[in-house]
CSV table of C-alpha atoms in Angstrom, one decimal:
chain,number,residue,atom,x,y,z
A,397,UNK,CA,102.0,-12.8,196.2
A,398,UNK,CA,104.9,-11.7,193.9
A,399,UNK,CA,106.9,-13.8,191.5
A,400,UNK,CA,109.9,-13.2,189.9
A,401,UNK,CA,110.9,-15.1,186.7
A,402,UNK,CA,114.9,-14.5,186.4
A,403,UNK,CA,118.2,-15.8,185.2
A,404,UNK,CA,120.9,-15.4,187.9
A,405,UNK,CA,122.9,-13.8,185.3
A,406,UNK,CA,120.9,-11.2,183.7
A,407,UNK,CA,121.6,-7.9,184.9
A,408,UNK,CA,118.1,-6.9,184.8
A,409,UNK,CA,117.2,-9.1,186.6
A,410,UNK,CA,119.7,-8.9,189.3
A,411,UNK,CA,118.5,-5.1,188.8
A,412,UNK,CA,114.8,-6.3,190.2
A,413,UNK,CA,116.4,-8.7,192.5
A,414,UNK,CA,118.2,-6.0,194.9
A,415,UNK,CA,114.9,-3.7,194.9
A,416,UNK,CA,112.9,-6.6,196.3
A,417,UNK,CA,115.5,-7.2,198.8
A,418,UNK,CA,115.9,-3.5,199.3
A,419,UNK,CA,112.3,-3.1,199.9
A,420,UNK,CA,112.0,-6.5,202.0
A,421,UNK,CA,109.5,-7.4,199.6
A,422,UNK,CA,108.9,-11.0,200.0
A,423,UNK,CA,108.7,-13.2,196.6
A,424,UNK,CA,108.6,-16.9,195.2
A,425,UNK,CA,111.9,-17.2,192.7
A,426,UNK,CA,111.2,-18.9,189.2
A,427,UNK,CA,114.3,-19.2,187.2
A,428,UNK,CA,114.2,-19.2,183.4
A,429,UNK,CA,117.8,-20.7,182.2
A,430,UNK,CA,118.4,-18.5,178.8
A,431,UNK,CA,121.1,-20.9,177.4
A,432,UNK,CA,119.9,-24.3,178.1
A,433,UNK,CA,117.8,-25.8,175.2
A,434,UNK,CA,118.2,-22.8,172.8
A,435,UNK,CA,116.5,-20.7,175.7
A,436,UNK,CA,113.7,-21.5,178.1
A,437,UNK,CA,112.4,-18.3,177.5
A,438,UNK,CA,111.6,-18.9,174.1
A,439,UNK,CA,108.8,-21.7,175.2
A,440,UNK,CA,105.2,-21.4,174.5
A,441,UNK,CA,104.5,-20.9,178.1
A,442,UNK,CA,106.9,-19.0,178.6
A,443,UNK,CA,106.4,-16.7,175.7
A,444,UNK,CA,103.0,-15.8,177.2
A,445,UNK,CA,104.7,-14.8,180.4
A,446,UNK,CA,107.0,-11.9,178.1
A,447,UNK,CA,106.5,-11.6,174.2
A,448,UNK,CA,109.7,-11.0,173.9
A,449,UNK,CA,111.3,-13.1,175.8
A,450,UNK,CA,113.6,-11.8,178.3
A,451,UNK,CA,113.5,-11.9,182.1
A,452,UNK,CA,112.5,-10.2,184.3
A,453,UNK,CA,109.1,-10.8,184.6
A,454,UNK,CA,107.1,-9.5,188.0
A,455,UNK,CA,104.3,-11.8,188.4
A,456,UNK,CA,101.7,-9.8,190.7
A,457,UNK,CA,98.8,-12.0,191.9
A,458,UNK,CA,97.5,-10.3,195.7
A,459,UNK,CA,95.1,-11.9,198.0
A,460,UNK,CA,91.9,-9.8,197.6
A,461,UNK,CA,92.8,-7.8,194.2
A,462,UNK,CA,90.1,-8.6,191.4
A,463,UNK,CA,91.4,-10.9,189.5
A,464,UNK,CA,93.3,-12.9,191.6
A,465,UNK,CA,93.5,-16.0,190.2
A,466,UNK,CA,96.5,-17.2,188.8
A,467,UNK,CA,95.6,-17.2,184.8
A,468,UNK,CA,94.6,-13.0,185.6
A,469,UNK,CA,97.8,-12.1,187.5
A,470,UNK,CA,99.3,-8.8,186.7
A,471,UNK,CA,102.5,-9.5,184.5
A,472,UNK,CA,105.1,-7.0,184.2
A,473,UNK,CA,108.4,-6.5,182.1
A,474,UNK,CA,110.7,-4.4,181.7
A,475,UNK,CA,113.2,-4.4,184.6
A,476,UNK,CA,112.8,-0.2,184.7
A,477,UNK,CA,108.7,0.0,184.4
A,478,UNK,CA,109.3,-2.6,187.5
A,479,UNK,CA,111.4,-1.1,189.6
A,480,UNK,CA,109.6,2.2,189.1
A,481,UNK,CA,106.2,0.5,190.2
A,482,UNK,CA,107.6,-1.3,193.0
A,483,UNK,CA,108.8,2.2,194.6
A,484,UNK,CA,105.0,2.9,193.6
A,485,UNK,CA,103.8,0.1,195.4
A,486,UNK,CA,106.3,-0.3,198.2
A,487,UNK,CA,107.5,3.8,198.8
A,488,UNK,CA,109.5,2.8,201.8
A,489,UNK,CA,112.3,2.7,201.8
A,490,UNK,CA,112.7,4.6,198.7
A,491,UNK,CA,115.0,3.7,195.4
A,492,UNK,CA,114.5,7.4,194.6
A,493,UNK,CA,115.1,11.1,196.1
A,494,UNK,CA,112.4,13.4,196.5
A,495,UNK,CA,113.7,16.4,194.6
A,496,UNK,CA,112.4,16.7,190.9
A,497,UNK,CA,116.4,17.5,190.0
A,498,UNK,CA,117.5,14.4,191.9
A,499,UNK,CA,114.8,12.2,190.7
A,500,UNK,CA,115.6,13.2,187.1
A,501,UNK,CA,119.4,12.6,187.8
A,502,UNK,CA,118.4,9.4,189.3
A,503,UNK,CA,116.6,8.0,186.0
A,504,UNK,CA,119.3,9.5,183.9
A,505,UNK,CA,122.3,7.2,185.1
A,506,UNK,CA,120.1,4.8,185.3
A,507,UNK,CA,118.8,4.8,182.0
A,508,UNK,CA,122.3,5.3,180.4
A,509,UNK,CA,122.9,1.6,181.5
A,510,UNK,CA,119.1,0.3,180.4
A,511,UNK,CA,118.5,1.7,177.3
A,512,UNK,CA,122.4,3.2,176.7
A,513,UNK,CA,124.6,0.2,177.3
A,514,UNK,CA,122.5,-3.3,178.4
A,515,UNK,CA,121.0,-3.5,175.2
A,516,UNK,CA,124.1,-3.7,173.2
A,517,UNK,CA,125.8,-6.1,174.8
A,518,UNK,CA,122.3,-8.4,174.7
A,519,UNK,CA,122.5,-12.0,173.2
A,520,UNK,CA,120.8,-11.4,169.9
A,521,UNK,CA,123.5,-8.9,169.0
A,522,UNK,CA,126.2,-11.1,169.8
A,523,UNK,CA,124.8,-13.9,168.1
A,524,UNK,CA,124.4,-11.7,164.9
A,525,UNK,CA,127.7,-10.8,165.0
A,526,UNK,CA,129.1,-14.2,165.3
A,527,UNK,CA,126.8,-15.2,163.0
A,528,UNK,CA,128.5,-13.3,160.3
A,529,UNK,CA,132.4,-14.3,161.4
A,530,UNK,CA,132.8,-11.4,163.3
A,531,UNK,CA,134.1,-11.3,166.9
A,532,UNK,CA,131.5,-9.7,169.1
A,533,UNK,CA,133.6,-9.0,172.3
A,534,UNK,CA,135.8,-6.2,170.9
A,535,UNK,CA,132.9,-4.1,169.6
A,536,UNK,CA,131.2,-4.7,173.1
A,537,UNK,CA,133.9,-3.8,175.2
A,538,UNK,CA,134.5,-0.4,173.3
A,539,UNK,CA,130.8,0.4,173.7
A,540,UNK,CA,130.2,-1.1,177.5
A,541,UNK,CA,133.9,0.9,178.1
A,542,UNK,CA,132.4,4.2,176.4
A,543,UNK,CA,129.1,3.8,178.3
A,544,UNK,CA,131.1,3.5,181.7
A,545,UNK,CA,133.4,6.1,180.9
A,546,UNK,CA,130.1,9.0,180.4
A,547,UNK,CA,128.0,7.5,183.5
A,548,UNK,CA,131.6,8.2,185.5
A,549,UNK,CA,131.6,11.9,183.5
A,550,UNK,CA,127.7,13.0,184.5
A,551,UNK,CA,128.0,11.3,188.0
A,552,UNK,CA,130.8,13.7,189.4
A,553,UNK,CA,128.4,16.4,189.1
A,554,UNK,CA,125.7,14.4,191.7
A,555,UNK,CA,127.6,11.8,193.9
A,556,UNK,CA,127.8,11.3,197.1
A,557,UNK,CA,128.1,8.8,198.7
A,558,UNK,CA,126.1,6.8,196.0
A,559,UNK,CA,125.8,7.7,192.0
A,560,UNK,CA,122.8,10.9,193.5
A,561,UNK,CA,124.3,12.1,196.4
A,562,UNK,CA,124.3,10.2,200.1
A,563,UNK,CA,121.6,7.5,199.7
A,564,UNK,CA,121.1,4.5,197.5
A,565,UNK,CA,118.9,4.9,194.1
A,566,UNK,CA,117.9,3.5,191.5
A,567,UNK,CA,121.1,4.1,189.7
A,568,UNK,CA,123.1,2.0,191.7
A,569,UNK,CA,120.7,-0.3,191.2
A,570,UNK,CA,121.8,-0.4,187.8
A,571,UNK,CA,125.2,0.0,188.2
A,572,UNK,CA,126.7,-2.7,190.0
A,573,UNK,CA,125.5,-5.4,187.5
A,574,UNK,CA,126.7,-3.4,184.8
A,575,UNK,CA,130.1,-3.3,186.4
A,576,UNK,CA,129.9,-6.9,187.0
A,577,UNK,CA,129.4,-7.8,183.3
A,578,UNK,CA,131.9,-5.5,182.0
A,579,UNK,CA,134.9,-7.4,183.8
A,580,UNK,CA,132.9,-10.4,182.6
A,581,UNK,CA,134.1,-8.8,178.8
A,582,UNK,CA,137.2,-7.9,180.0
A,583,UNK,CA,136.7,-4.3,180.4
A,584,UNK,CA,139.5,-2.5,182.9
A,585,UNK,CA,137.2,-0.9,185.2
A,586,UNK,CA,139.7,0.6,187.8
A,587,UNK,CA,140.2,3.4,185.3
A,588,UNK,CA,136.4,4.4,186.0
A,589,UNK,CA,137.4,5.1,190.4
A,590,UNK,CA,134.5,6.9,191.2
A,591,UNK,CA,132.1,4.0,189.9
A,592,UNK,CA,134.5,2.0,191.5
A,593,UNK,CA,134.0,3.8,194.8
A,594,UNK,CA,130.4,3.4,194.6
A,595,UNK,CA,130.4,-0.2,193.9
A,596,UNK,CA,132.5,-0.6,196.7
A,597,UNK,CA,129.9,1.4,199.2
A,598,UNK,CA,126.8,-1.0,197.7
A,599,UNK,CA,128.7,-4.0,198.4
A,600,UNK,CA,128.2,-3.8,202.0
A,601,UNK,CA,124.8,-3.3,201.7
A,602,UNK,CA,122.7,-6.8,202.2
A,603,UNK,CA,120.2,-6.2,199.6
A,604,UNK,CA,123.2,-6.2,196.7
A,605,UNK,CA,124.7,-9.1,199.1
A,606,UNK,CA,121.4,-11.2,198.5
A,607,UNK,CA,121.0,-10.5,194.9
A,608,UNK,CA,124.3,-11.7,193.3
A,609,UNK,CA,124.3,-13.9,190.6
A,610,UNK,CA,126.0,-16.3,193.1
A,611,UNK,CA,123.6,-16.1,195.8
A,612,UNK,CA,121.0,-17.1,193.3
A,613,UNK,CA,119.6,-21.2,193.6
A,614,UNK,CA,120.4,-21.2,190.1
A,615,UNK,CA,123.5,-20.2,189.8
A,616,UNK,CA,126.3,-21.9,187.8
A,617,UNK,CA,129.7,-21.6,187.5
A,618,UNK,CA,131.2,-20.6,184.5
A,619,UNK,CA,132.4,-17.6,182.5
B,429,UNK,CA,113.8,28.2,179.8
B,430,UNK,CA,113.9,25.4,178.3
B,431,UNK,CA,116.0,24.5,175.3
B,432,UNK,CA,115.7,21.0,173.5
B,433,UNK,CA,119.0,19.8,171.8
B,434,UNK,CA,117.8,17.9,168.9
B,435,UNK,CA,117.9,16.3,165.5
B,436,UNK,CA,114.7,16.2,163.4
B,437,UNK,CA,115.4,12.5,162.2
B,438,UNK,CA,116.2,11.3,166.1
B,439,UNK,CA,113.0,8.9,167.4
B,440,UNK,CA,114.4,9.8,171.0
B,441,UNK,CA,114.3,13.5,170.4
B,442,UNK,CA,111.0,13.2,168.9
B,443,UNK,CA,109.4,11.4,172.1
B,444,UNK,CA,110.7,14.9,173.7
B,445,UNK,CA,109.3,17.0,171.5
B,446,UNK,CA,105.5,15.4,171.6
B,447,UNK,CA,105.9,15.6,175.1
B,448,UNK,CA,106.7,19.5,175.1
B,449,UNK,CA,103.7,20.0,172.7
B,450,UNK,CA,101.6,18.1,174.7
B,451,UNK,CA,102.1,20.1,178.0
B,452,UNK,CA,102.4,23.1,175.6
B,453,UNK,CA,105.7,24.2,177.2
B,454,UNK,CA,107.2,26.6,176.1
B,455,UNK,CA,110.9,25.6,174.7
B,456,UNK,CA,114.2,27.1,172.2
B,457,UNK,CA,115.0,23.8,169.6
B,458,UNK,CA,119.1,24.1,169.0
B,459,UNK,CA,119.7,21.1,166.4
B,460,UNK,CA,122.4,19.2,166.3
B,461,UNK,CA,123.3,17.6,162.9
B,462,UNK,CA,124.0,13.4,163.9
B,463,UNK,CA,125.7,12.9,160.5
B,464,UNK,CA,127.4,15.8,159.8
B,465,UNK,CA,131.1,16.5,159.5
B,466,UNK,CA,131.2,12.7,161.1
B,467,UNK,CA,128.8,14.0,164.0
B,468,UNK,CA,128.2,17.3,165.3
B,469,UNK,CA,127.7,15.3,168.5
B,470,UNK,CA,131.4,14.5,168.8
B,471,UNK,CA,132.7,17.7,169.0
B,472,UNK,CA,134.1,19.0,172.5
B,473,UNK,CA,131.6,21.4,173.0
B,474,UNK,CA,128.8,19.0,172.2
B,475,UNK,CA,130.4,16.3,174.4
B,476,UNK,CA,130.3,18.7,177.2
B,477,UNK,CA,126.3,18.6,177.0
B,478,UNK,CA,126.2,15.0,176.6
B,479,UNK,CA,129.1,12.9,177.4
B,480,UNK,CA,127.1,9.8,175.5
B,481,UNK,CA,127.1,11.7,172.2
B,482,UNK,CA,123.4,11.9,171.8
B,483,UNK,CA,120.0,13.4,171.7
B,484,UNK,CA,118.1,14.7,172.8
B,485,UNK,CA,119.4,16.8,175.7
B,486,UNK,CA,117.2,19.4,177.7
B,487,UNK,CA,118.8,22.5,179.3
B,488,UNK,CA,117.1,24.3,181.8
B,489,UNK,CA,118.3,27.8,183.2
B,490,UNK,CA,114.7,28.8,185.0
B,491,UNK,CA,115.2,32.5,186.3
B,492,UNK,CA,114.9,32.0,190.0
B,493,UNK,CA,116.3,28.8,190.4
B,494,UNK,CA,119.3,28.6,192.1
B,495,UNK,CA,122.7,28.2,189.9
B,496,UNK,CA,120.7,29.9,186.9
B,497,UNK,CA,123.2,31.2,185.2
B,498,UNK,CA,124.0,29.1,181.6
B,499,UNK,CA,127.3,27.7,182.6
B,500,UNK,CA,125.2,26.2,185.8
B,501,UNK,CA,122.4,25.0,183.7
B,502,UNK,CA,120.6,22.2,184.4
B,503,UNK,CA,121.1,19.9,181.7
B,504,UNK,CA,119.3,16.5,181.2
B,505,UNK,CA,119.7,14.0,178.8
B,506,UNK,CA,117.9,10.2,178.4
B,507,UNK,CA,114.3,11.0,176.8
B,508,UNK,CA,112.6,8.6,178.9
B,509,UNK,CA,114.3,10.7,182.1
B,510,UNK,CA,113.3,14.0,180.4
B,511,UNK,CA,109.7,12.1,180.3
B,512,UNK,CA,109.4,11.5,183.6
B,513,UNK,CA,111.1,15.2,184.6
B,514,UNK,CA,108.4,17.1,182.6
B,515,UNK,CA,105.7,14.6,183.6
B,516,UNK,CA,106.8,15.6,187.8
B,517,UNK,CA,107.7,19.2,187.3
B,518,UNK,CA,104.5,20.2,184.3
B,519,UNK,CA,101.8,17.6,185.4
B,520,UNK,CA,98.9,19.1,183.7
B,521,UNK,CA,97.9,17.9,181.2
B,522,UNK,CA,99.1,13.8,182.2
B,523,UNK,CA,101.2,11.3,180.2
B,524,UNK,CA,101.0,8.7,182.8
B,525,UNK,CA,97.8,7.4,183.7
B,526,UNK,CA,97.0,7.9,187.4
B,527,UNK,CA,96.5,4.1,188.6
B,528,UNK,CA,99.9,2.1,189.8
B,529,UNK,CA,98.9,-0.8,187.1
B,530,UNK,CA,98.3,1.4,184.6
B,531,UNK,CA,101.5,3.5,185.2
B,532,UNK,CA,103.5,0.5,185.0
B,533,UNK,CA,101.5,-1.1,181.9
B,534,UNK,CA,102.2,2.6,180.2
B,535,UNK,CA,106.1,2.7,181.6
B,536,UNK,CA,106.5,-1.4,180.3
B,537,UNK,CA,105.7,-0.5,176.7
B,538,UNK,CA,107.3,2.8,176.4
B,539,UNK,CA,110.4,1.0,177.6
B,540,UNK,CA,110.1,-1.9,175.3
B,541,UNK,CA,110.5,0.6,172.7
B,542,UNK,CA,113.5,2.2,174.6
B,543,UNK,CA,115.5,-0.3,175.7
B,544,UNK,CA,114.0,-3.1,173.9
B,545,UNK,CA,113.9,-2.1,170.3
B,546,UNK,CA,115.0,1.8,169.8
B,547,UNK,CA,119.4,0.9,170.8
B,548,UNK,CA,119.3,-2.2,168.7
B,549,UNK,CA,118.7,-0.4,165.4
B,550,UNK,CA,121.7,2.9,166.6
B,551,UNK,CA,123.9,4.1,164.4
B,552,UNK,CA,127.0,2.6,166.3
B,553,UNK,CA,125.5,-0.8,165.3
B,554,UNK,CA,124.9,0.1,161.6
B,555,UNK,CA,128.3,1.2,161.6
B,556,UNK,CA,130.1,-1.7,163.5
B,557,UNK,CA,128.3,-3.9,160.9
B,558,UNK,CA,129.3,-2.2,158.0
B,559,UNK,CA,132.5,-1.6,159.2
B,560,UNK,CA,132.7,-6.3,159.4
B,561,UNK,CA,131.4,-6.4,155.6
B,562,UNK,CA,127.7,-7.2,157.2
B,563,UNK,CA,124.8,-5.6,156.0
B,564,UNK,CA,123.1,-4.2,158.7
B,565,UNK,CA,119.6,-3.5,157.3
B,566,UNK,CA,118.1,-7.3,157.7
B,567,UNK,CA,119.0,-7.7,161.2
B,568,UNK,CA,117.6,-4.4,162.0
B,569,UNK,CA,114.5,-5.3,160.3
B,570,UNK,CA,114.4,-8.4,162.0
B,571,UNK,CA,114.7,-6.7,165.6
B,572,UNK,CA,112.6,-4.0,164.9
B,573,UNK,CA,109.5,-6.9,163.8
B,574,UNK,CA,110.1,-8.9,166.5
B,575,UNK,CA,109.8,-5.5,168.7
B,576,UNK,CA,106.3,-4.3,167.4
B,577,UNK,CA,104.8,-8.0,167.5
B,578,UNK,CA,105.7,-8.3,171.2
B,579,UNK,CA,104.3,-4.6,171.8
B,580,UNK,CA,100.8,-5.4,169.3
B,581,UNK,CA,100.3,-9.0,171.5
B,582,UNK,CA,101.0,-7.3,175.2
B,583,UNK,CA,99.2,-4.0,174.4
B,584,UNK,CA,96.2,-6.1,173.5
B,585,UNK,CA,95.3,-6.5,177.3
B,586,UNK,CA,95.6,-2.4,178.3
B,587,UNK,CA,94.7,-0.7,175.1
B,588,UNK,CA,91.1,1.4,174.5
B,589,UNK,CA,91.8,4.4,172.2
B,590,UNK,CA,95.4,4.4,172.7
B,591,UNK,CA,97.9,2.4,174.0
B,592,UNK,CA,97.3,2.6,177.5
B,593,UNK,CA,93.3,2.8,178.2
B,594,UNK,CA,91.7,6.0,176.3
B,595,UNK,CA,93.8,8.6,176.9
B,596,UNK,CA,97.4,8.9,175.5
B,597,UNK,CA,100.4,7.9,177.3
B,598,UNK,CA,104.5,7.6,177.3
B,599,UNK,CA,103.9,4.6,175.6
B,600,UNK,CA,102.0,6.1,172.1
B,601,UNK,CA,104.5,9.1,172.6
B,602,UNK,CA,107.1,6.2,172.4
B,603,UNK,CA,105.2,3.9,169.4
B,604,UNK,CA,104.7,6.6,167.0
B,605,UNK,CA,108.3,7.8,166.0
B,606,UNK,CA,109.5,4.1,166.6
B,607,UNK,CA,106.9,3.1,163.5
B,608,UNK,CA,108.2,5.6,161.5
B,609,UNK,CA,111.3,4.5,161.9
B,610,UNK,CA,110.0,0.9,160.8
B,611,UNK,CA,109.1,1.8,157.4
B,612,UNK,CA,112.2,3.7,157.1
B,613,UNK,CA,113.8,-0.2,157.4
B,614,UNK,CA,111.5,-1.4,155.1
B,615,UNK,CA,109.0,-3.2,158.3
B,616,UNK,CA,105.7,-4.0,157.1
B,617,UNK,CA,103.4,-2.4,159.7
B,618,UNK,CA,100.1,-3.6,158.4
B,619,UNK,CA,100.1,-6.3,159.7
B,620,UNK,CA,100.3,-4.7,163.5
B,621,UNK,CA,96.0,-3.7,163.3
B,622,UNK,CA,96.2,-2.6,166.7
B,623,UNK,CA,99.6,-0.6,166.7
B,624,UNK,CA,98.5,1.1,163.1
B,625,UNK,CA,94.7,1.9,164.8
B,626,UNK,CA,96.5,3.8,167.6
B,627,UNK,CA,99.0,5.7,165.2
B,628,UNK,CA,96.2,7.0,163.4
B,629,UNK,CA,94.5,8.3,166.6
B,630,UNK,CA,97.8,10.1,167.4
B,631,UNK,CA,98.0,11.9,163.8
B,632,UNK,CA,94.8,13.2,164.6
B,633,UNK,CA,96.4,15.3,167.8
B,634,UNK,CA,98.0,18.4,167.1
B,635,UNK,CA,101.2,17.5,169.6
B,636,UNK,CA,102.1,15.2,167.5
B,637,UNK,CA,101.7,16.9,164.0
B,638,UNK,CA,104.6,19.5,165.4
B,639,UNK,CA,106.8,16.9,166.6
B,640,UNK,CA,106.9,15.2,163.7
B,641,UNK,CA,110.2,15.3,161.6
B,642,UNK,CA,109.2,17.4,158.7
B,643,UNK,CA,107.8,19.8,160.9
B,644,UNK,CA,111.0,20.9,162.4
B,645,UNK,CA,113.8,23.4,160.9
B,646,UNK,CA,116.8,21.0,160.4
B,647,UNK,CA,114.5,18.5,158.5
B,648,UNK,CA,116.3,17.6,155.3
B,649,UNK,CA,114.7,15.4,152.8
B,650,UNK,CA,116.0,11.9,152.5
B,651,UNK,CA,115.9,8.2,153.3
């Protein structure tokens, strides 16, 4: 049995979200609202879940693995380590190509939005920001706009269809929410028309379909 | 061939630099200077390896591969990509332990350090801080504490010698650089038993005695 502790609008999240669905992995939904209350995710329960208090978490407890019961499940963070040991667990069908190059390529786009851009535009650094009278969104946008405009740059040389070539990986994975947040700052992203094209391409695909933000039972409007 | 863009002070070029000693491949190290003349990153031809601006960047131009020659290199940036590359393409000796759970414990806190602490404290922050009147160095320290603590309390429940059971991992390849970088913000790391137990066993292996800054030819002295 898999759980997923998310927050329909957390991109890594959503990131986990459209692997599952990918993968037709079945799993039980358990929203964490970041905003209400200061943060859910800063609860004593819910700080046991993840230390440090983000979503996602992948909650693994399986039917006939030691240690099933609920207090032993496997916990996981880190939307990346995740999605890595889902296509682990769950090869088919795969969130990465077979070639070492591709593979590589794969997990460089990807991680240009993980570790390159996400974590910039995170809560805490906007709240540091404001905290001091300054106006976070400008700073973001220049560096979710910069981000963009060198995952656009290193993608000509592998796209196909998708960011590596004709199938879906693990890069668009990461993509599409990111594009979704940037227009959330304001960010013009029909300069960026190959990303664009891509986004376009996963958009018909269920799995991204399923994994919205607004597809999510805890979903709220707003901006 | 190999040949590791780098910058001795760079936590992210460092993981790449363990990980090449490690797997004792063989590798050319072409520094790149992050502060000099407003970043040697910047320039045109830098930006051509790495449209991000960063390090570390691999090149690889192996004789026999098809599109060998340098201007068809294949170049790779993201450390925790260039990880994963050397881990698929040089297996022997392993950085990932060989058991799904274990993978993904070993991926979850090497990625923690990546995306969770390692962006927070970049320069581009320092700078946008700065540039707002805000000193940056607080905040940093503040992020970079809450980091390790959530590393110490979830490595409690994998680590034996090292991080990851008792052989070492991504994830100490990961911890040891981001420490150092810790005391460079003034973090107390006593207090992290577990974290500072596994640094020591590192020191002791010779991978990461040639990785380390001082060891390389741009080191400078300095804060």
């Amino acid at each position: 049995m898999i759980r997923l502790y998310s927050y329909f609008r957390s991109s890594s999240a959503w990131r986990v979200r459209i692997a599952l669905a990918y993968k037709q992995i079945p799993y039980e939904l358990a929203p964490i609202h970041l905003l209400r209350n200061g943060g859910e995710q800063h609860g004593a329960e819910r700080m046991k879940l993840n230390p440090m208090a983000q979503v996602p978490v992948l909650e693994v407890s399986e039917p006939g693995r030691e240690g099933a019961d609920p207090s032993r499940a496997f916990l996981l963070t880190q939307s990346i380590a995740i999605l890595e040991y889902l296509e682990e667990t769950h090869p088919d069908p795969p969130l990465w190509p077979s070639a070492p190059e591709s593979r590589a390529r794969a997990r460089q786009l990807a991680e240009i939005v993980n570790s390159g851009i996400q974590p910039l535009q995170n809560l805490s650094i906007q709240q540091a920001l404001r905290g001091n009278g300054v106006d976070p969104l400008p700073w973001m946008r220049q560096v979710v706009e910069n981000g963009l405009r060198a995952l656009e740059t290193i993608a000509r040389s592998s796209a196909g269809t998708f960011l590596v070539g004709d199938g879906v990986t693990v890069a668009d994975v990461c993509l599409v929410p990111q594009l979704f947040n940037a227009r959330r700052y304001g960010v013009d992203v029909d300069s960026f028309v190959l990303l664009r094209r891509i986004e376009r391409a996963c958009e018909t695909m269920s799995c991204f379909v399923v994994a919205h933000p607004e597809a999510q039972p805890d979903y709220e409007p707003g901006p």
